[in-house]
Amino acid sequence: MQQTFQTALHYHQSGQLAQAEALYRKILLTQPGNASVLHLLGLVAYQRGDYATAVAEIGEAIAADPRQSDYHSNLGLALRAAGQPEKAVEAYRRALQLAPRDADIHNNLGSALHALGKLDEAVASYRQALRLQPNNGAVQYNLGNALFDQGDFTQAAQCFAESRRAMPQDPDTHNNLGNALRELGRYEEAAGCYREALRLQPDYPQAARHLGWLMQELGRHAEAVEWYRLALRQNPEAGTHYNLANALREVGCYEEAVQSYQEALKLDPNDADTHNNLGNALRELGRLEEAIACYRKALEIAPGMHHAKAHLLHQCQHAYDWRDLENLSQDVRALVRDEPEAQIPPFAMLAVQGATEAEQRRCAEQWSKTQYGKYAEAAAKLGFKFKRAPKNKLRIGYLSADFHEHATAYLMAEVFELHDRERFETVAYSYGPDDKSSMRARLQQAFDRFVDIRPLTTEDAAKRIHADGIDVLVDLKGYTAHTRSQILALRPAPIQVNYLGYPGTMGAPFVDVLIGDAVVTPPDHAAHYSEKLALLPHAYQPNDRKRPIAEKPMRAECGLPDGAFVFCGFNQSFKILPEVFGVWMRLLRETPNSVLWLLQSNPLAERNLKAEAQAREVDPERLIFAPRLPLSQHLARQQWADLLLDTLPYNAHTTASDALWTGVPVVTCQGNTFAGRVAASLLHAVGLPELVTTSMEDYAALALKLAREPDELKRVKDKLLAVRETAPLFDAAQFTRDIESLYGEMWEGWLKQT
């Protein structure tokens, strides 16, 4: 019988499980209580994946001989595999009563406790195993995983590093060390770990996926795309398709992003995040109807996905889909008030009907905390220092993605050129595209230095700004599209300013000053801004007098009927809301020979707005949609407009100053928020305060008066044309001196701080 046992053991050790089992059972025919053979039969079942049988047979072995610690330990393995971790813990504890100094059993107990989520007990078991076997790389690895799950990334990284020393050829150890270093913000070291894991095991999709994620965090989205594609070749899972799509969106490949989101949904059709982000990609392509359907699907799957509701609201505004606009607006306002983690994009909040300044501040503060709070630790670690000393020449940095053909560039270009080079040095930090335009070339010449920070990570960009010794860093983006305001979160400059791009508070502890004026940001509204207000003496908005205006086209080329009074509403579609549009339709009804001239947006929006006109008893053909043109041609055709009608709660901004520059009066209703007071600011600065109203009734009455009384309209136009060259709104030289004075005051104030 001993010979039979040895033969069975040989078969077992060589992996011939069926032969081993047959001989073990033959032995049991004559020795039914042989504990050793029962135990080995249980191990055969375990190795075959028959865990229930393994539990039963090892249990019989223990019944025959309960004093063997390895029986209890292997029962624990079988129970864990059978999905019974609680009973596995009991088995390991019985094993340790028999063999308290067995490091493997302590390790296995730790694994079972870890599976149950009992992390403190798991860590204690792993540490006991290491006291018995200090150089056990597998235990260090397991302890690292438990500490990682506890959020103790520093100690986790130390454990993985010890494990790597013991097991340098193990790719999982390198990968998980990378994960811990990534959480600590040590991105370059983490990337090295992932690359080493892939060198050791080229077919390792997790490491490739982690590298993709890391490249995204570093802002190196094109590299992220390649790593995600490698991961997908190895393992086409939904999450990697989703991450690839996110990276493709960042590099502007929206069609490919849509395809990747759709691939993710084939594998996981009920993932709300994927539906939401597919909506974002479709939005970028102008496919609003599909985008809106995606947001609705995301909310159907996850009603608590609050940011999807904000996206839905904003895109319904873009599409003039007003069927549920009031309810959506109320819902989003309630989320801002009641759900601190709602992640409502602050820019979308600016155009929500009824939203107050207090709600906008709360929204911005919540966004700052959820999106940028994670940079606080990195900022503390970097610990940038600044020297408080008087200077004859201040160094001003301008941070933006819009140093190309863009509204911000159209407004600011001449200011950049007119800065006093004796008192100020200016540096542009650009992270947007180089469109090779004449505007880009002009801007590159306007600064003392023009630095393209697109290739730099957030941390490296902050280091560059700090190394350049910037005294005042002006963020021209705020919470608008493609922002990298997280650079400010690392505190690279002593004074950081929110200006021009975003008409509202950023609610961020790392932004010190907001530049406004007495109309858009009156002193008695200061409580609604987290920043200190710095007020310009006239309009906060600069204007470039060098904006070229092309030759005026023929009226017929613009599609405008002869003799018609032309009301103009060249705002973006999301700003045109039902109340304002209702007033416009009333004006058309009461001014029979008139048309409303709008900008083309997308086919869905045009269909919806024409239907809204029809519902208000206005012939939809009186709505004329102008195609988008280069700025000089747009300014030229705009001269055919008789009156620009402003919007509320989000006014015309650059659109209003463009109209005034081309001699077209603007009628506005002054709102309560920054975004709703801009046109009033511009009209005061151009000497036409009489075109500012404070109620929609007065707004409608004034517009109707100007449409019906040609002499009054001519008087206003003549006044506008007479002052255009000298009005503060278009005096770029004086504006530059004024904003320089603010920079000087900011610096002096900072020097006085203790």
Short mmCIF file of N, CA and C in Angstrom, two decimals, residues 223-332:
data_model
loop_
_atom_site.label_atom_id
_atom_site.label_comp_id
_atom_site.label_asym_id
_atom_site.label_seq_id
_atom_site.Cartn_x
_atom_site.Cartn_y
_atom_site.Cartn_z
N GLU A 223 -0.19 60.72 -26.12
CA GLU A 223 0.47 59.51 -25.62
C GLU A 223 -0.53 58.59 -24.94
N ALA A 224 -1.47 59.18 -24.22
CA ALA A 224 -2.51 58.38 -23.56
C ALA A 224 -3.27 57.56 -24.58
N VAL A 225 -3.59 58.17 -25.71
CA VAL A 225 -4.32 57.45 -26.76
C VAL A 225 -3.57 56.19 -27.18
N GLU A 226 -2.26 56.31 -27.36
CA GLU A 226 -1.48 55.15 -27.82
C GLU A 226 -1.44 54.05 -26.76
N TRP A 227 -1.30 54.41 -25.50
CA TRP A 227 -1.27 53.38 -24.44
C TRP A 227 -2.62 52.69 -24.32
N TYR A 228 -3.70 53.46 -24.42
CA TYR A 228 -5.02 52.83 -24.35
C TYR A 228 -5.23 51.88 -25.53
N ARG A 229 -4.75 52.28 -26.69
CA ARG A 229 -4.91 51.40 -27.85
C ARG A 229 -4.13 50.10 -27.67
N LEU A 230 -2.95 50.20 -27.06
CA LEU A 230 -2.19 48.98 -26.75
C LEU A 230 -2.97 48.11 -25.78
N ALA A 231 -3.52 48.70 -24.74
CA ALA A 231 -4.29 47.93 -23.76
C ALA A 231 -5.49 47.25 -24.42
N LEU A 232 -6.13 47.94 -25.35
CA LEU A 232 -7.30 47.36 -26.02
C LEU A 232 -6.92 46.21 -26.94
N ARG A 233 -5.76 46.29 -27.56
CA ARG A 233 -5.32 45.16 -28.39
C ARG A 233 -5.14 43.91 -27.54
N GLN A 234 -4.76 44.11 -26.29
CA GLN A 234 -4.52 42.97 -25.40
C GLN A 234 -5.79 42.52 -24.68
N ASN A 235 -6.68 43.48 -24.38
CA ASN A 235 -7.89 43.14 -23.63
C ASN A 235 -8.95 44.20 -23.91
N PRO A 236 -9.84 43.95 -24.85
CA PRO A 236 -10.84 44.96 -25.24
C PRO A 236 -11.98 45.08 -24.23
N GLU A 237 -11.73 45.79 -23.14
CA GLU A 237 -12.76 45.94 -22.11
C GLU A 237 -13.39 47.32 -22.19
N ALA A 238 -14.59 47.43 -21.62
CA ALA A 238 -15.38 48.66 -21.73
C ALA A 238 -14.67 49.86 -21.13
N GLY A 239 -14.08 49.68 -19.94
CA GLY A 239 -13.45 50.81 -19.27
C GLY A 239 -12.32 51.42 -20.07
N THR A 240 -11.58 50.58 -20.79
CA THR A 240 -10.46 51.10 -21.58
C THR A 240 -10.97 51.83 -22.82
N HIS A 241 -12.03 51.31 -23.45
CA HIS A 241 -12.66 52.05 -24.56
C HIS A 241 -13.11 53.42 -24.07
N TYR A 242 -13.69 53.46 -22.89
CA TYR A 242 -14.17 54.72 -22.30
C TYR A 242 -13.01 55.69 -22.09
N ASN A 243 -11.92 55.20 -21.50
CA ASN A 243 -10.77 56.07 -21.26
C ASN A 243 -10.15 56.54 -22.56
N LEU A 244 -10.08 55.65 -23.56
CA LEU A 244 -9.55 56.05 -24.86
C LEU A 244 -10.41 57.17 -25.45
N ALA A 245 -11.72 57.01 -25.35
CA ALA A 245 -12.61 58.04 -25.88
C ALA A 245 -12.38 59.39 -25.19
N ASN A 246 -12.19 59.36 -23.87
CA ASN A 246 -11.92 60.61 -23.15
C ASN A 246 -10.65 61.27 -23.65
N ALA A 247 -9.61 60.46 -23.89
CA ALA A 247 -8.34 61.01 -24.38
C ALA A 247 -8.51 61.55 -25.80
N LEU A 248 -9.26 60.85 -26.63
CA LEU A 248 -9.49 61.31 -28.01
C LEU A 248 -10.23 62.65 -28.02
N ARG A 249 -11.16 62.82 -27.09
CA ARG A 249 -11.84 64.12 -27.00
C ARG A 249 -10.85 65.23 -26.68
N GLU A 250 -9.89 64.93 -25.79
CA GLU A 250 -8.93 65.95 -25.39
C GLU A 250 -8.05 66.40 -26.56
N VAL A 251 -7.80 65.51 -27.52
CA VAL A 251 -6.97 65.89 -28.67
C VAL A 251 -7.83 66.31 -29.86
N GLY A 252 -9.13 66.48 -29.62
CA GLY A 252 -10.01 67.01 -30.67
C GLY A 252 -10.49 66.00 -31.68
N CYS A 253 -10.29 64.71 -31.42
CA CYS A 253 -10.74 63.67 -32.36
C CYS A 253 -12.13 63.19 -31.94
N TYR A 254 -13.12 64.03 -32.20
CA TYR A 254 -14.45 63.77 -31.64
C TYR A 254 -15.15 62.60 -32.34
N GLU A 255 -14.97 62.46 -33.65
CA GLU A 255 -15.60 61.33 -34.35
C GLU A 255 -15.07 60.00 -33.80
N GLU A 256 -13.74 59.92 -33.64
CA GLU A 256 -13.16 58.70 -33.09
C GLU A 256 -13.60 58.48 -31.65
N ALA A 257 -13.74 59.57 -30.90
CA ALA A 257 -14.20 59.45 -29.52
C ALA A 257 -15.60 58.85 -29.48
N VAL A 258 -16.47 59.32 -30.36
CA VAL A 258 -17.83 58.77 -30.42
C VAL A 258 -17.78 57.27 -30.68
N GLN A 259 -16.94 56.85 -31.61
CA GLN A 259 -16.83 55.42 -31.92
C GLN A 259 -16.35 54.64 -30.71
N SER A 260 -15.40 55.18 -29.96
CA SER A 260 -14.88 54.46 -28.79
C SER A 260 -15.92 54.38 -27.68
N TYR A 261 -16.66 55.47 -27.46
CA TYR A 261 -17.74 55.40 -26.47
C TYR A 261 -18.77 54.35 -26.88
N GLN A 262 -19.07 54.29 -28.17
CA GLN A 262 -20.05 53.31 -28.63
C GLN A 262 -19.53 51.88 -28.45
N GLU A 263 -18.23 51.67 -28.65
CA GLU A 263 -17.65 50.34 -28.39
C GLU A 263 -17.78 50.00 -26.91
N ALA A 264 -17.54 50.97 -26.05
CA ALA A 264 -17.68 50.74 -24.61
C ALA A 264 -19.11 50.34 -24.27
N LEU A 265 -20.08 50.99 -24.92
CA LEU A 265 -21.48 50.70 -24.62
C LEU A 265 -21.93 49.35 -25.15
N LYS A 266 -21.26 48.85 -26.19
CA LYS A 266 -21.57 47.49 -26.64
C LYS A 266 -21.23 46.48 -25.56
N LEU A 267 -20.15 46.76 -24.83
CA LEU A 267 -19.70 45.84 -23.78
C LEU A 267 -20.40 46.11 -22.45
N ASP A 268 -20.78 47.35 -22.22
CA ASP A 268 -21.43 47.71 -20.95
C ASP A 268 -22.51 48.75 -21.24
N PRO A 269 -23.67 48.31 -21.72
CA PRO A 269 -24.69 49.26 -22.20
C PRO A 269 -25.34 50.09 -21.11
N ASN A 270 -25.12 49.75 -19.86
CA ASN A 270 -25.79 50.48 -18.78
C ASN A 270 -24.83 51.33 -17.97
N ASP A 271 -23.73 51.76 -18.59
CA ASP A 271 -22.79 52.62 -17.88
C ASP A 271 -23.19 54.08 -18.11
N ALA A 272 -23.65 54.73 -17.07
CA ALA A 272 -24.16 56.10 -17.20
C ALA A 272 -23.07 57.09 -17.58
N ASP A 273 -21.86 56.91 -17.04
CA ASP A 273 -20.76 57.83 -17.38
C ASP A 273 -20.48 57.81 -18.87
N THR A 274 -20.53 56.63 -19.47
CA THR A 274 -20.25 56.53 -20.90
C THR A 274 -21.33 57.23 -21.71
N HIS A 275 -22.58 57.05 -21.35
CA HIS A 275 -23.66 57.76 -22.05
C HIS A 275 -23.48 59.27 -21.91
N ASN A 276 -23.13 59.73 -20.72
CA ASN A 276 -22.93 61.16 -20.49
C ASN A 276 -21.80 61.70 -21.35
N ASN A 277 -20.67 61.00 -21.36
CA ASN A 277 -19.52 61.51 -22.11
C ASN A 277 -19.70 61.35 -23.61
N LEU A 278 -20.45 60.33 -24.03
CA LEU A 278 -20.82 60.25 -25.44
C LEU A 278 -21.63 61.48 -25.82
N GLY A 279 -22.52 61.89 -24.93
CA GLY A 279 -23.26 63.13 -25.17
C GLY A 279 -22.33 64.33 -25.33
N ASN A 280 -21.29 64.40 -24.51
CA ASN A 280 -20.33 65.51 -24.61
C ASN A 280 -19.63 65.51 -25.96
N ALA A 281 -19.23 64.32 -26.44
CA ALA A 281 -18.54 64.24 -27.73
C ALA A 281 -19.49 64.61 -28.88
N LEU A 282 -20.72 64.12 -28.82
CA LEU A 282 -21.70 64.46 -29.85
C LEU A 282 -22.00 65.95 -29.85
N ARG A 283 -22.02 66.55 -28.67
CA ARG A 283 -22.22 68.00 -28.55
C ARG A 283 -21.13 68.75 -29.31
N GLU A 284 -19.87 68.30 -29.15
CA GLU A 284 -18.77 68.97 -29.84
C GLU A 284 -18.92 68.88 -31.36
N LEU A 285 -19.59 67.84 -31.83
CA LEU A 285 -19.81 67.66 -33.27
C LEU A 285 -21.07 68.36 -33.75
N GLY A 286 -21.77 69.03 -32.83
CA GLY A 286 -23.00 69.71 -33.21
C GLY A 286 -24.20 68.79 -33.36
N ARG A 287 -24.07 67.56 -32.93
CA ARG A 287 -25.16 66.58 -33.05
C ARG A 287 -26.00 66.64 -31.77
N LEU A 288 -26.71 67.76 -31.62
CA LEU A 288 -27.35 68.06 -30.34
C LEU A 288 -28.49 67.10 -30.02
N GLU A 289 -29.24 66.70 -31.03
CA GLU A 289 -30.36 65.80 -30.77
C GLU A 289 -29.88 64.50 -30.15
N GLU A 290 -28.78 63.96 -30.72
CA GLU A 290 -28.21 62.72 -30.17
C GLU A 290 -27.59 62.96 -28.80
N ALA A 291 -26.94 64.12 -28.64
CA ALA A 291 -26.33 64.43 -27.34
C ALA A 291 -27.39 64.49 -26.25
N ILE A 292 -28.48 65.17 -26.53
CA ILE A 292 -29.56 65.29 -25.54
C ILE A 292 -30.10 63.92 -25.19
N ALA A 293 -30.25 63.05 -26.19
CA ALA A 293 -30.73 61.68 -25.92
C ALA A 293 -29.76 60.94 -25.01
N CYS A 294 -28.46 61.17 -25.19
CA CYS A 294 -27.46 60.50 -24.34
C CYS A 294 -27.57 60.97 -22.89
N TYR A 295 -27.73 62.27 -22.69
CA TYR A 295 -27.85 62.77 -21.31
C TYR A 295 -29.12 62.21 -20.66
N ARG A 296 -30.19 62.13 -21.43
CA ARG A 296 -31.43 61.56 -20.86
C ARG A 296 -31.22 60.09 -20.49
N LYS A 297 -30.50 59.35 -21.33
CA LYS A 297 -30.24 57.94 -21.03
C LYS A 297 -29.38 57.81 -19.79
N ALA A 298 -28.36 58.66 -19.66
CA ALA A 298 -27.50 58.62 -18.47
C ALA A 298 -28.34 58.84 -17.21
N LEU A 299 -29.27 59.79 -17.28
CA LEU A 299 -30.10 60.09 -16.12
C LEU A 299 -31.12 58.99 -15.85
N GLU A 300 -31.55 58.32 -16.90
CA GLU A 300 -32.46 57.18 -16.71
C GLU A 300 -31.76 56.07 -15.94
N ILE A 301 -30.47 55.83 -16.28
CA ILE A 301 -29.69 54.78 -15.61
C ILE A 301 -29.29 55.23 -14.20
N ALA A 302 -28.86 56.48 -14.10
CA ALA A 302 -28.34 57.00 -12.82
C ALA A 302 -28.99 58.34 -12.52
N PRO A 303 -30.18 58.34 -11.94
CA PRO A 303 -30.87 59.60 -11.66
C PRO A 303 -30.07 60.57 -10.81
N GLY A 304 -29.09 60.06 -10.06
CA GLY A 304 -28.27 60.92 -9.21
C GLY A 304 -27.05 61.48 -9.91
N MET A 305 -26.93 61.29 -11.23
CA MET A 305 -25.79 61.85 -11.97
C MET A 305 -26.10 63.33 -12.25
N HIS A 306 -25.79 64.16 -11.27
CA HIS A 306 -26.26 65.54 -11.31
C HIS A 306 -25.63 66.34 -12.44
N HIS A 307 -24.34 66.10 -12.74
CA HIS A 307 -23.72 66.88 -13.80
C HIS A 307 -24.35 66.57 -15.16
N ALA A 308 -24.88 65.35 -15.34
CA ALA A 308 -25.58 65.03 -16.59
C ALA A 308 -26.83 65.89 -16.72
N LYS A 309 -27.48 66.17 -15.61
CA LYS A 309 -28.67 67.03 -15.66
C LYS A 309 -28.27 68.45 -16.07
N ALA A 310 -27.12 68.92 -15.58
CA ALA A 310 -26.65 70.25 -15.98
C ALA A 310 -26.30 70.27 -17.47
N HIS A 311 -25.65 69.19 -17.95
CA HIS A 311 -25.34 69.10 -19.38
C HIS A 311 -26.63 69.10 -20.20
N LEU A 312 -27.61 68.32 -19.74
CA LEU A 312 -28.89 68.25 -20.45
C LEU A 312 -29.53 69.63 -20.54
N LEU A 313 -29.55 70.34 -19.43
CA LEU A 313 -30.13 71.68 -19.43
C LEU A 313 -29.41 72.59 -20.42
N HIS A 314 -28.08 72.59 -20.37
CA HIS A 314 -27.31 73.51 -21.20
C HIS A 314 -27.50 73.20 -22.69
N GLN A 315 -27.55 71.91 -23.03
CA GLN A 315 -27.72 71.56 -24.44
C GLN A 315 -29.15 71.78 -24.91
N CYS A 316 -30.12 71.62 -24.03
CA CYS A 316 -31.49 71.98 -24.39
C CYS A 316 -31.57 73.48 -24.68
N GLN A 317 -30.81 74.28 -23.94
CA GLN A 317 -30.76 75.72 -24.23
C GLN A 317 -30.14 75.96 -25.61
N HIS A 318 -29.04 75.27 -25.91
CA HIS A 318 -28.40 75.42 -27.22
C HIS A 318 -29.36 75.03 -28.35
N ALA A 319 -30.19 74.03 -28.11
CA ALA A 319 -31.08 73.50 -29.15
C ALA A 319 -32.43 74.20 -29.18
N TYR A 320 -32.64 75.18 -28.31
CA TYR A 320 -33.95 75.82 -28.15
C TYR A 320 -35.03 74.77 -27.87
N ASP A 321 -34.65 73.74 -27.13
CA ASP A 321 -35.61 72.70 -26.72
C ASP A 321 -36.10 73.10 -25.33
N TRP A 322 -37.20 73.82 -25.29
CA TRP A 322 -37.65 74.45 -24.05
C TRP A 322 -38.77 73.69 -23.36
N ARG A 323 -39.03 72.45 -23.80
CA ARG A 323 -40.20 71.72 -23.29
C ARG A 323 -40.16 71.54 -21.77
N ASP A 324 -38.98 71.27 -21.23
CA ASP A 324 -38.89 71.01 -19.79
C ASP A 324 -37.87 71.94 -19.14
N LEU A 325 -37.66 73.10 -19.78
CA LEU A 325 -36.57 73.98 -19.36
C LEU A 325 -36.76 74.51 -17.94
N GLU A 326 -37.97 74.89 -17.60
CA GLU A 326 -38.19 75.47 -16.28
C GLU A 326 -37.92 74.44 -15.18
N ASN A 327 -38.41 73.22 -15.37
CA ASN A 327 -38.17 72.18 -14.36
C ASN A 327 -36.69 71.85 -14.24
N LEU A 328 -36.01 71.73 -15.39
CA LEU A 328 -34.58 71.44 -15.35
C LEU A 328 -33.82 72.56 -14.65
N SER A 329 -34.19 73.80 -14.94
CA SER A 329 -33.52 74.94 -14.30
C SER A 329 -33.71 74.91 -12.79
N GLN A 330 -34.92 74.64 -12.36
CA GLN A 330 -35.19 74.57 -10.92
C GLN A 330 -34.42 73.42 -10.28
N ASP A 331 -34.36 72.28 -11.00
CA ASP A 331 -33.63 71.12 -10.47
C ASP A 331 -32.15 71.44 -10.28
N VAL A 332 -31.54 72.08 -11.28
CA VAL A 332 -30.11 72.39 -11.20
C VAL A 332 -29.85 73.40 -10.09
#
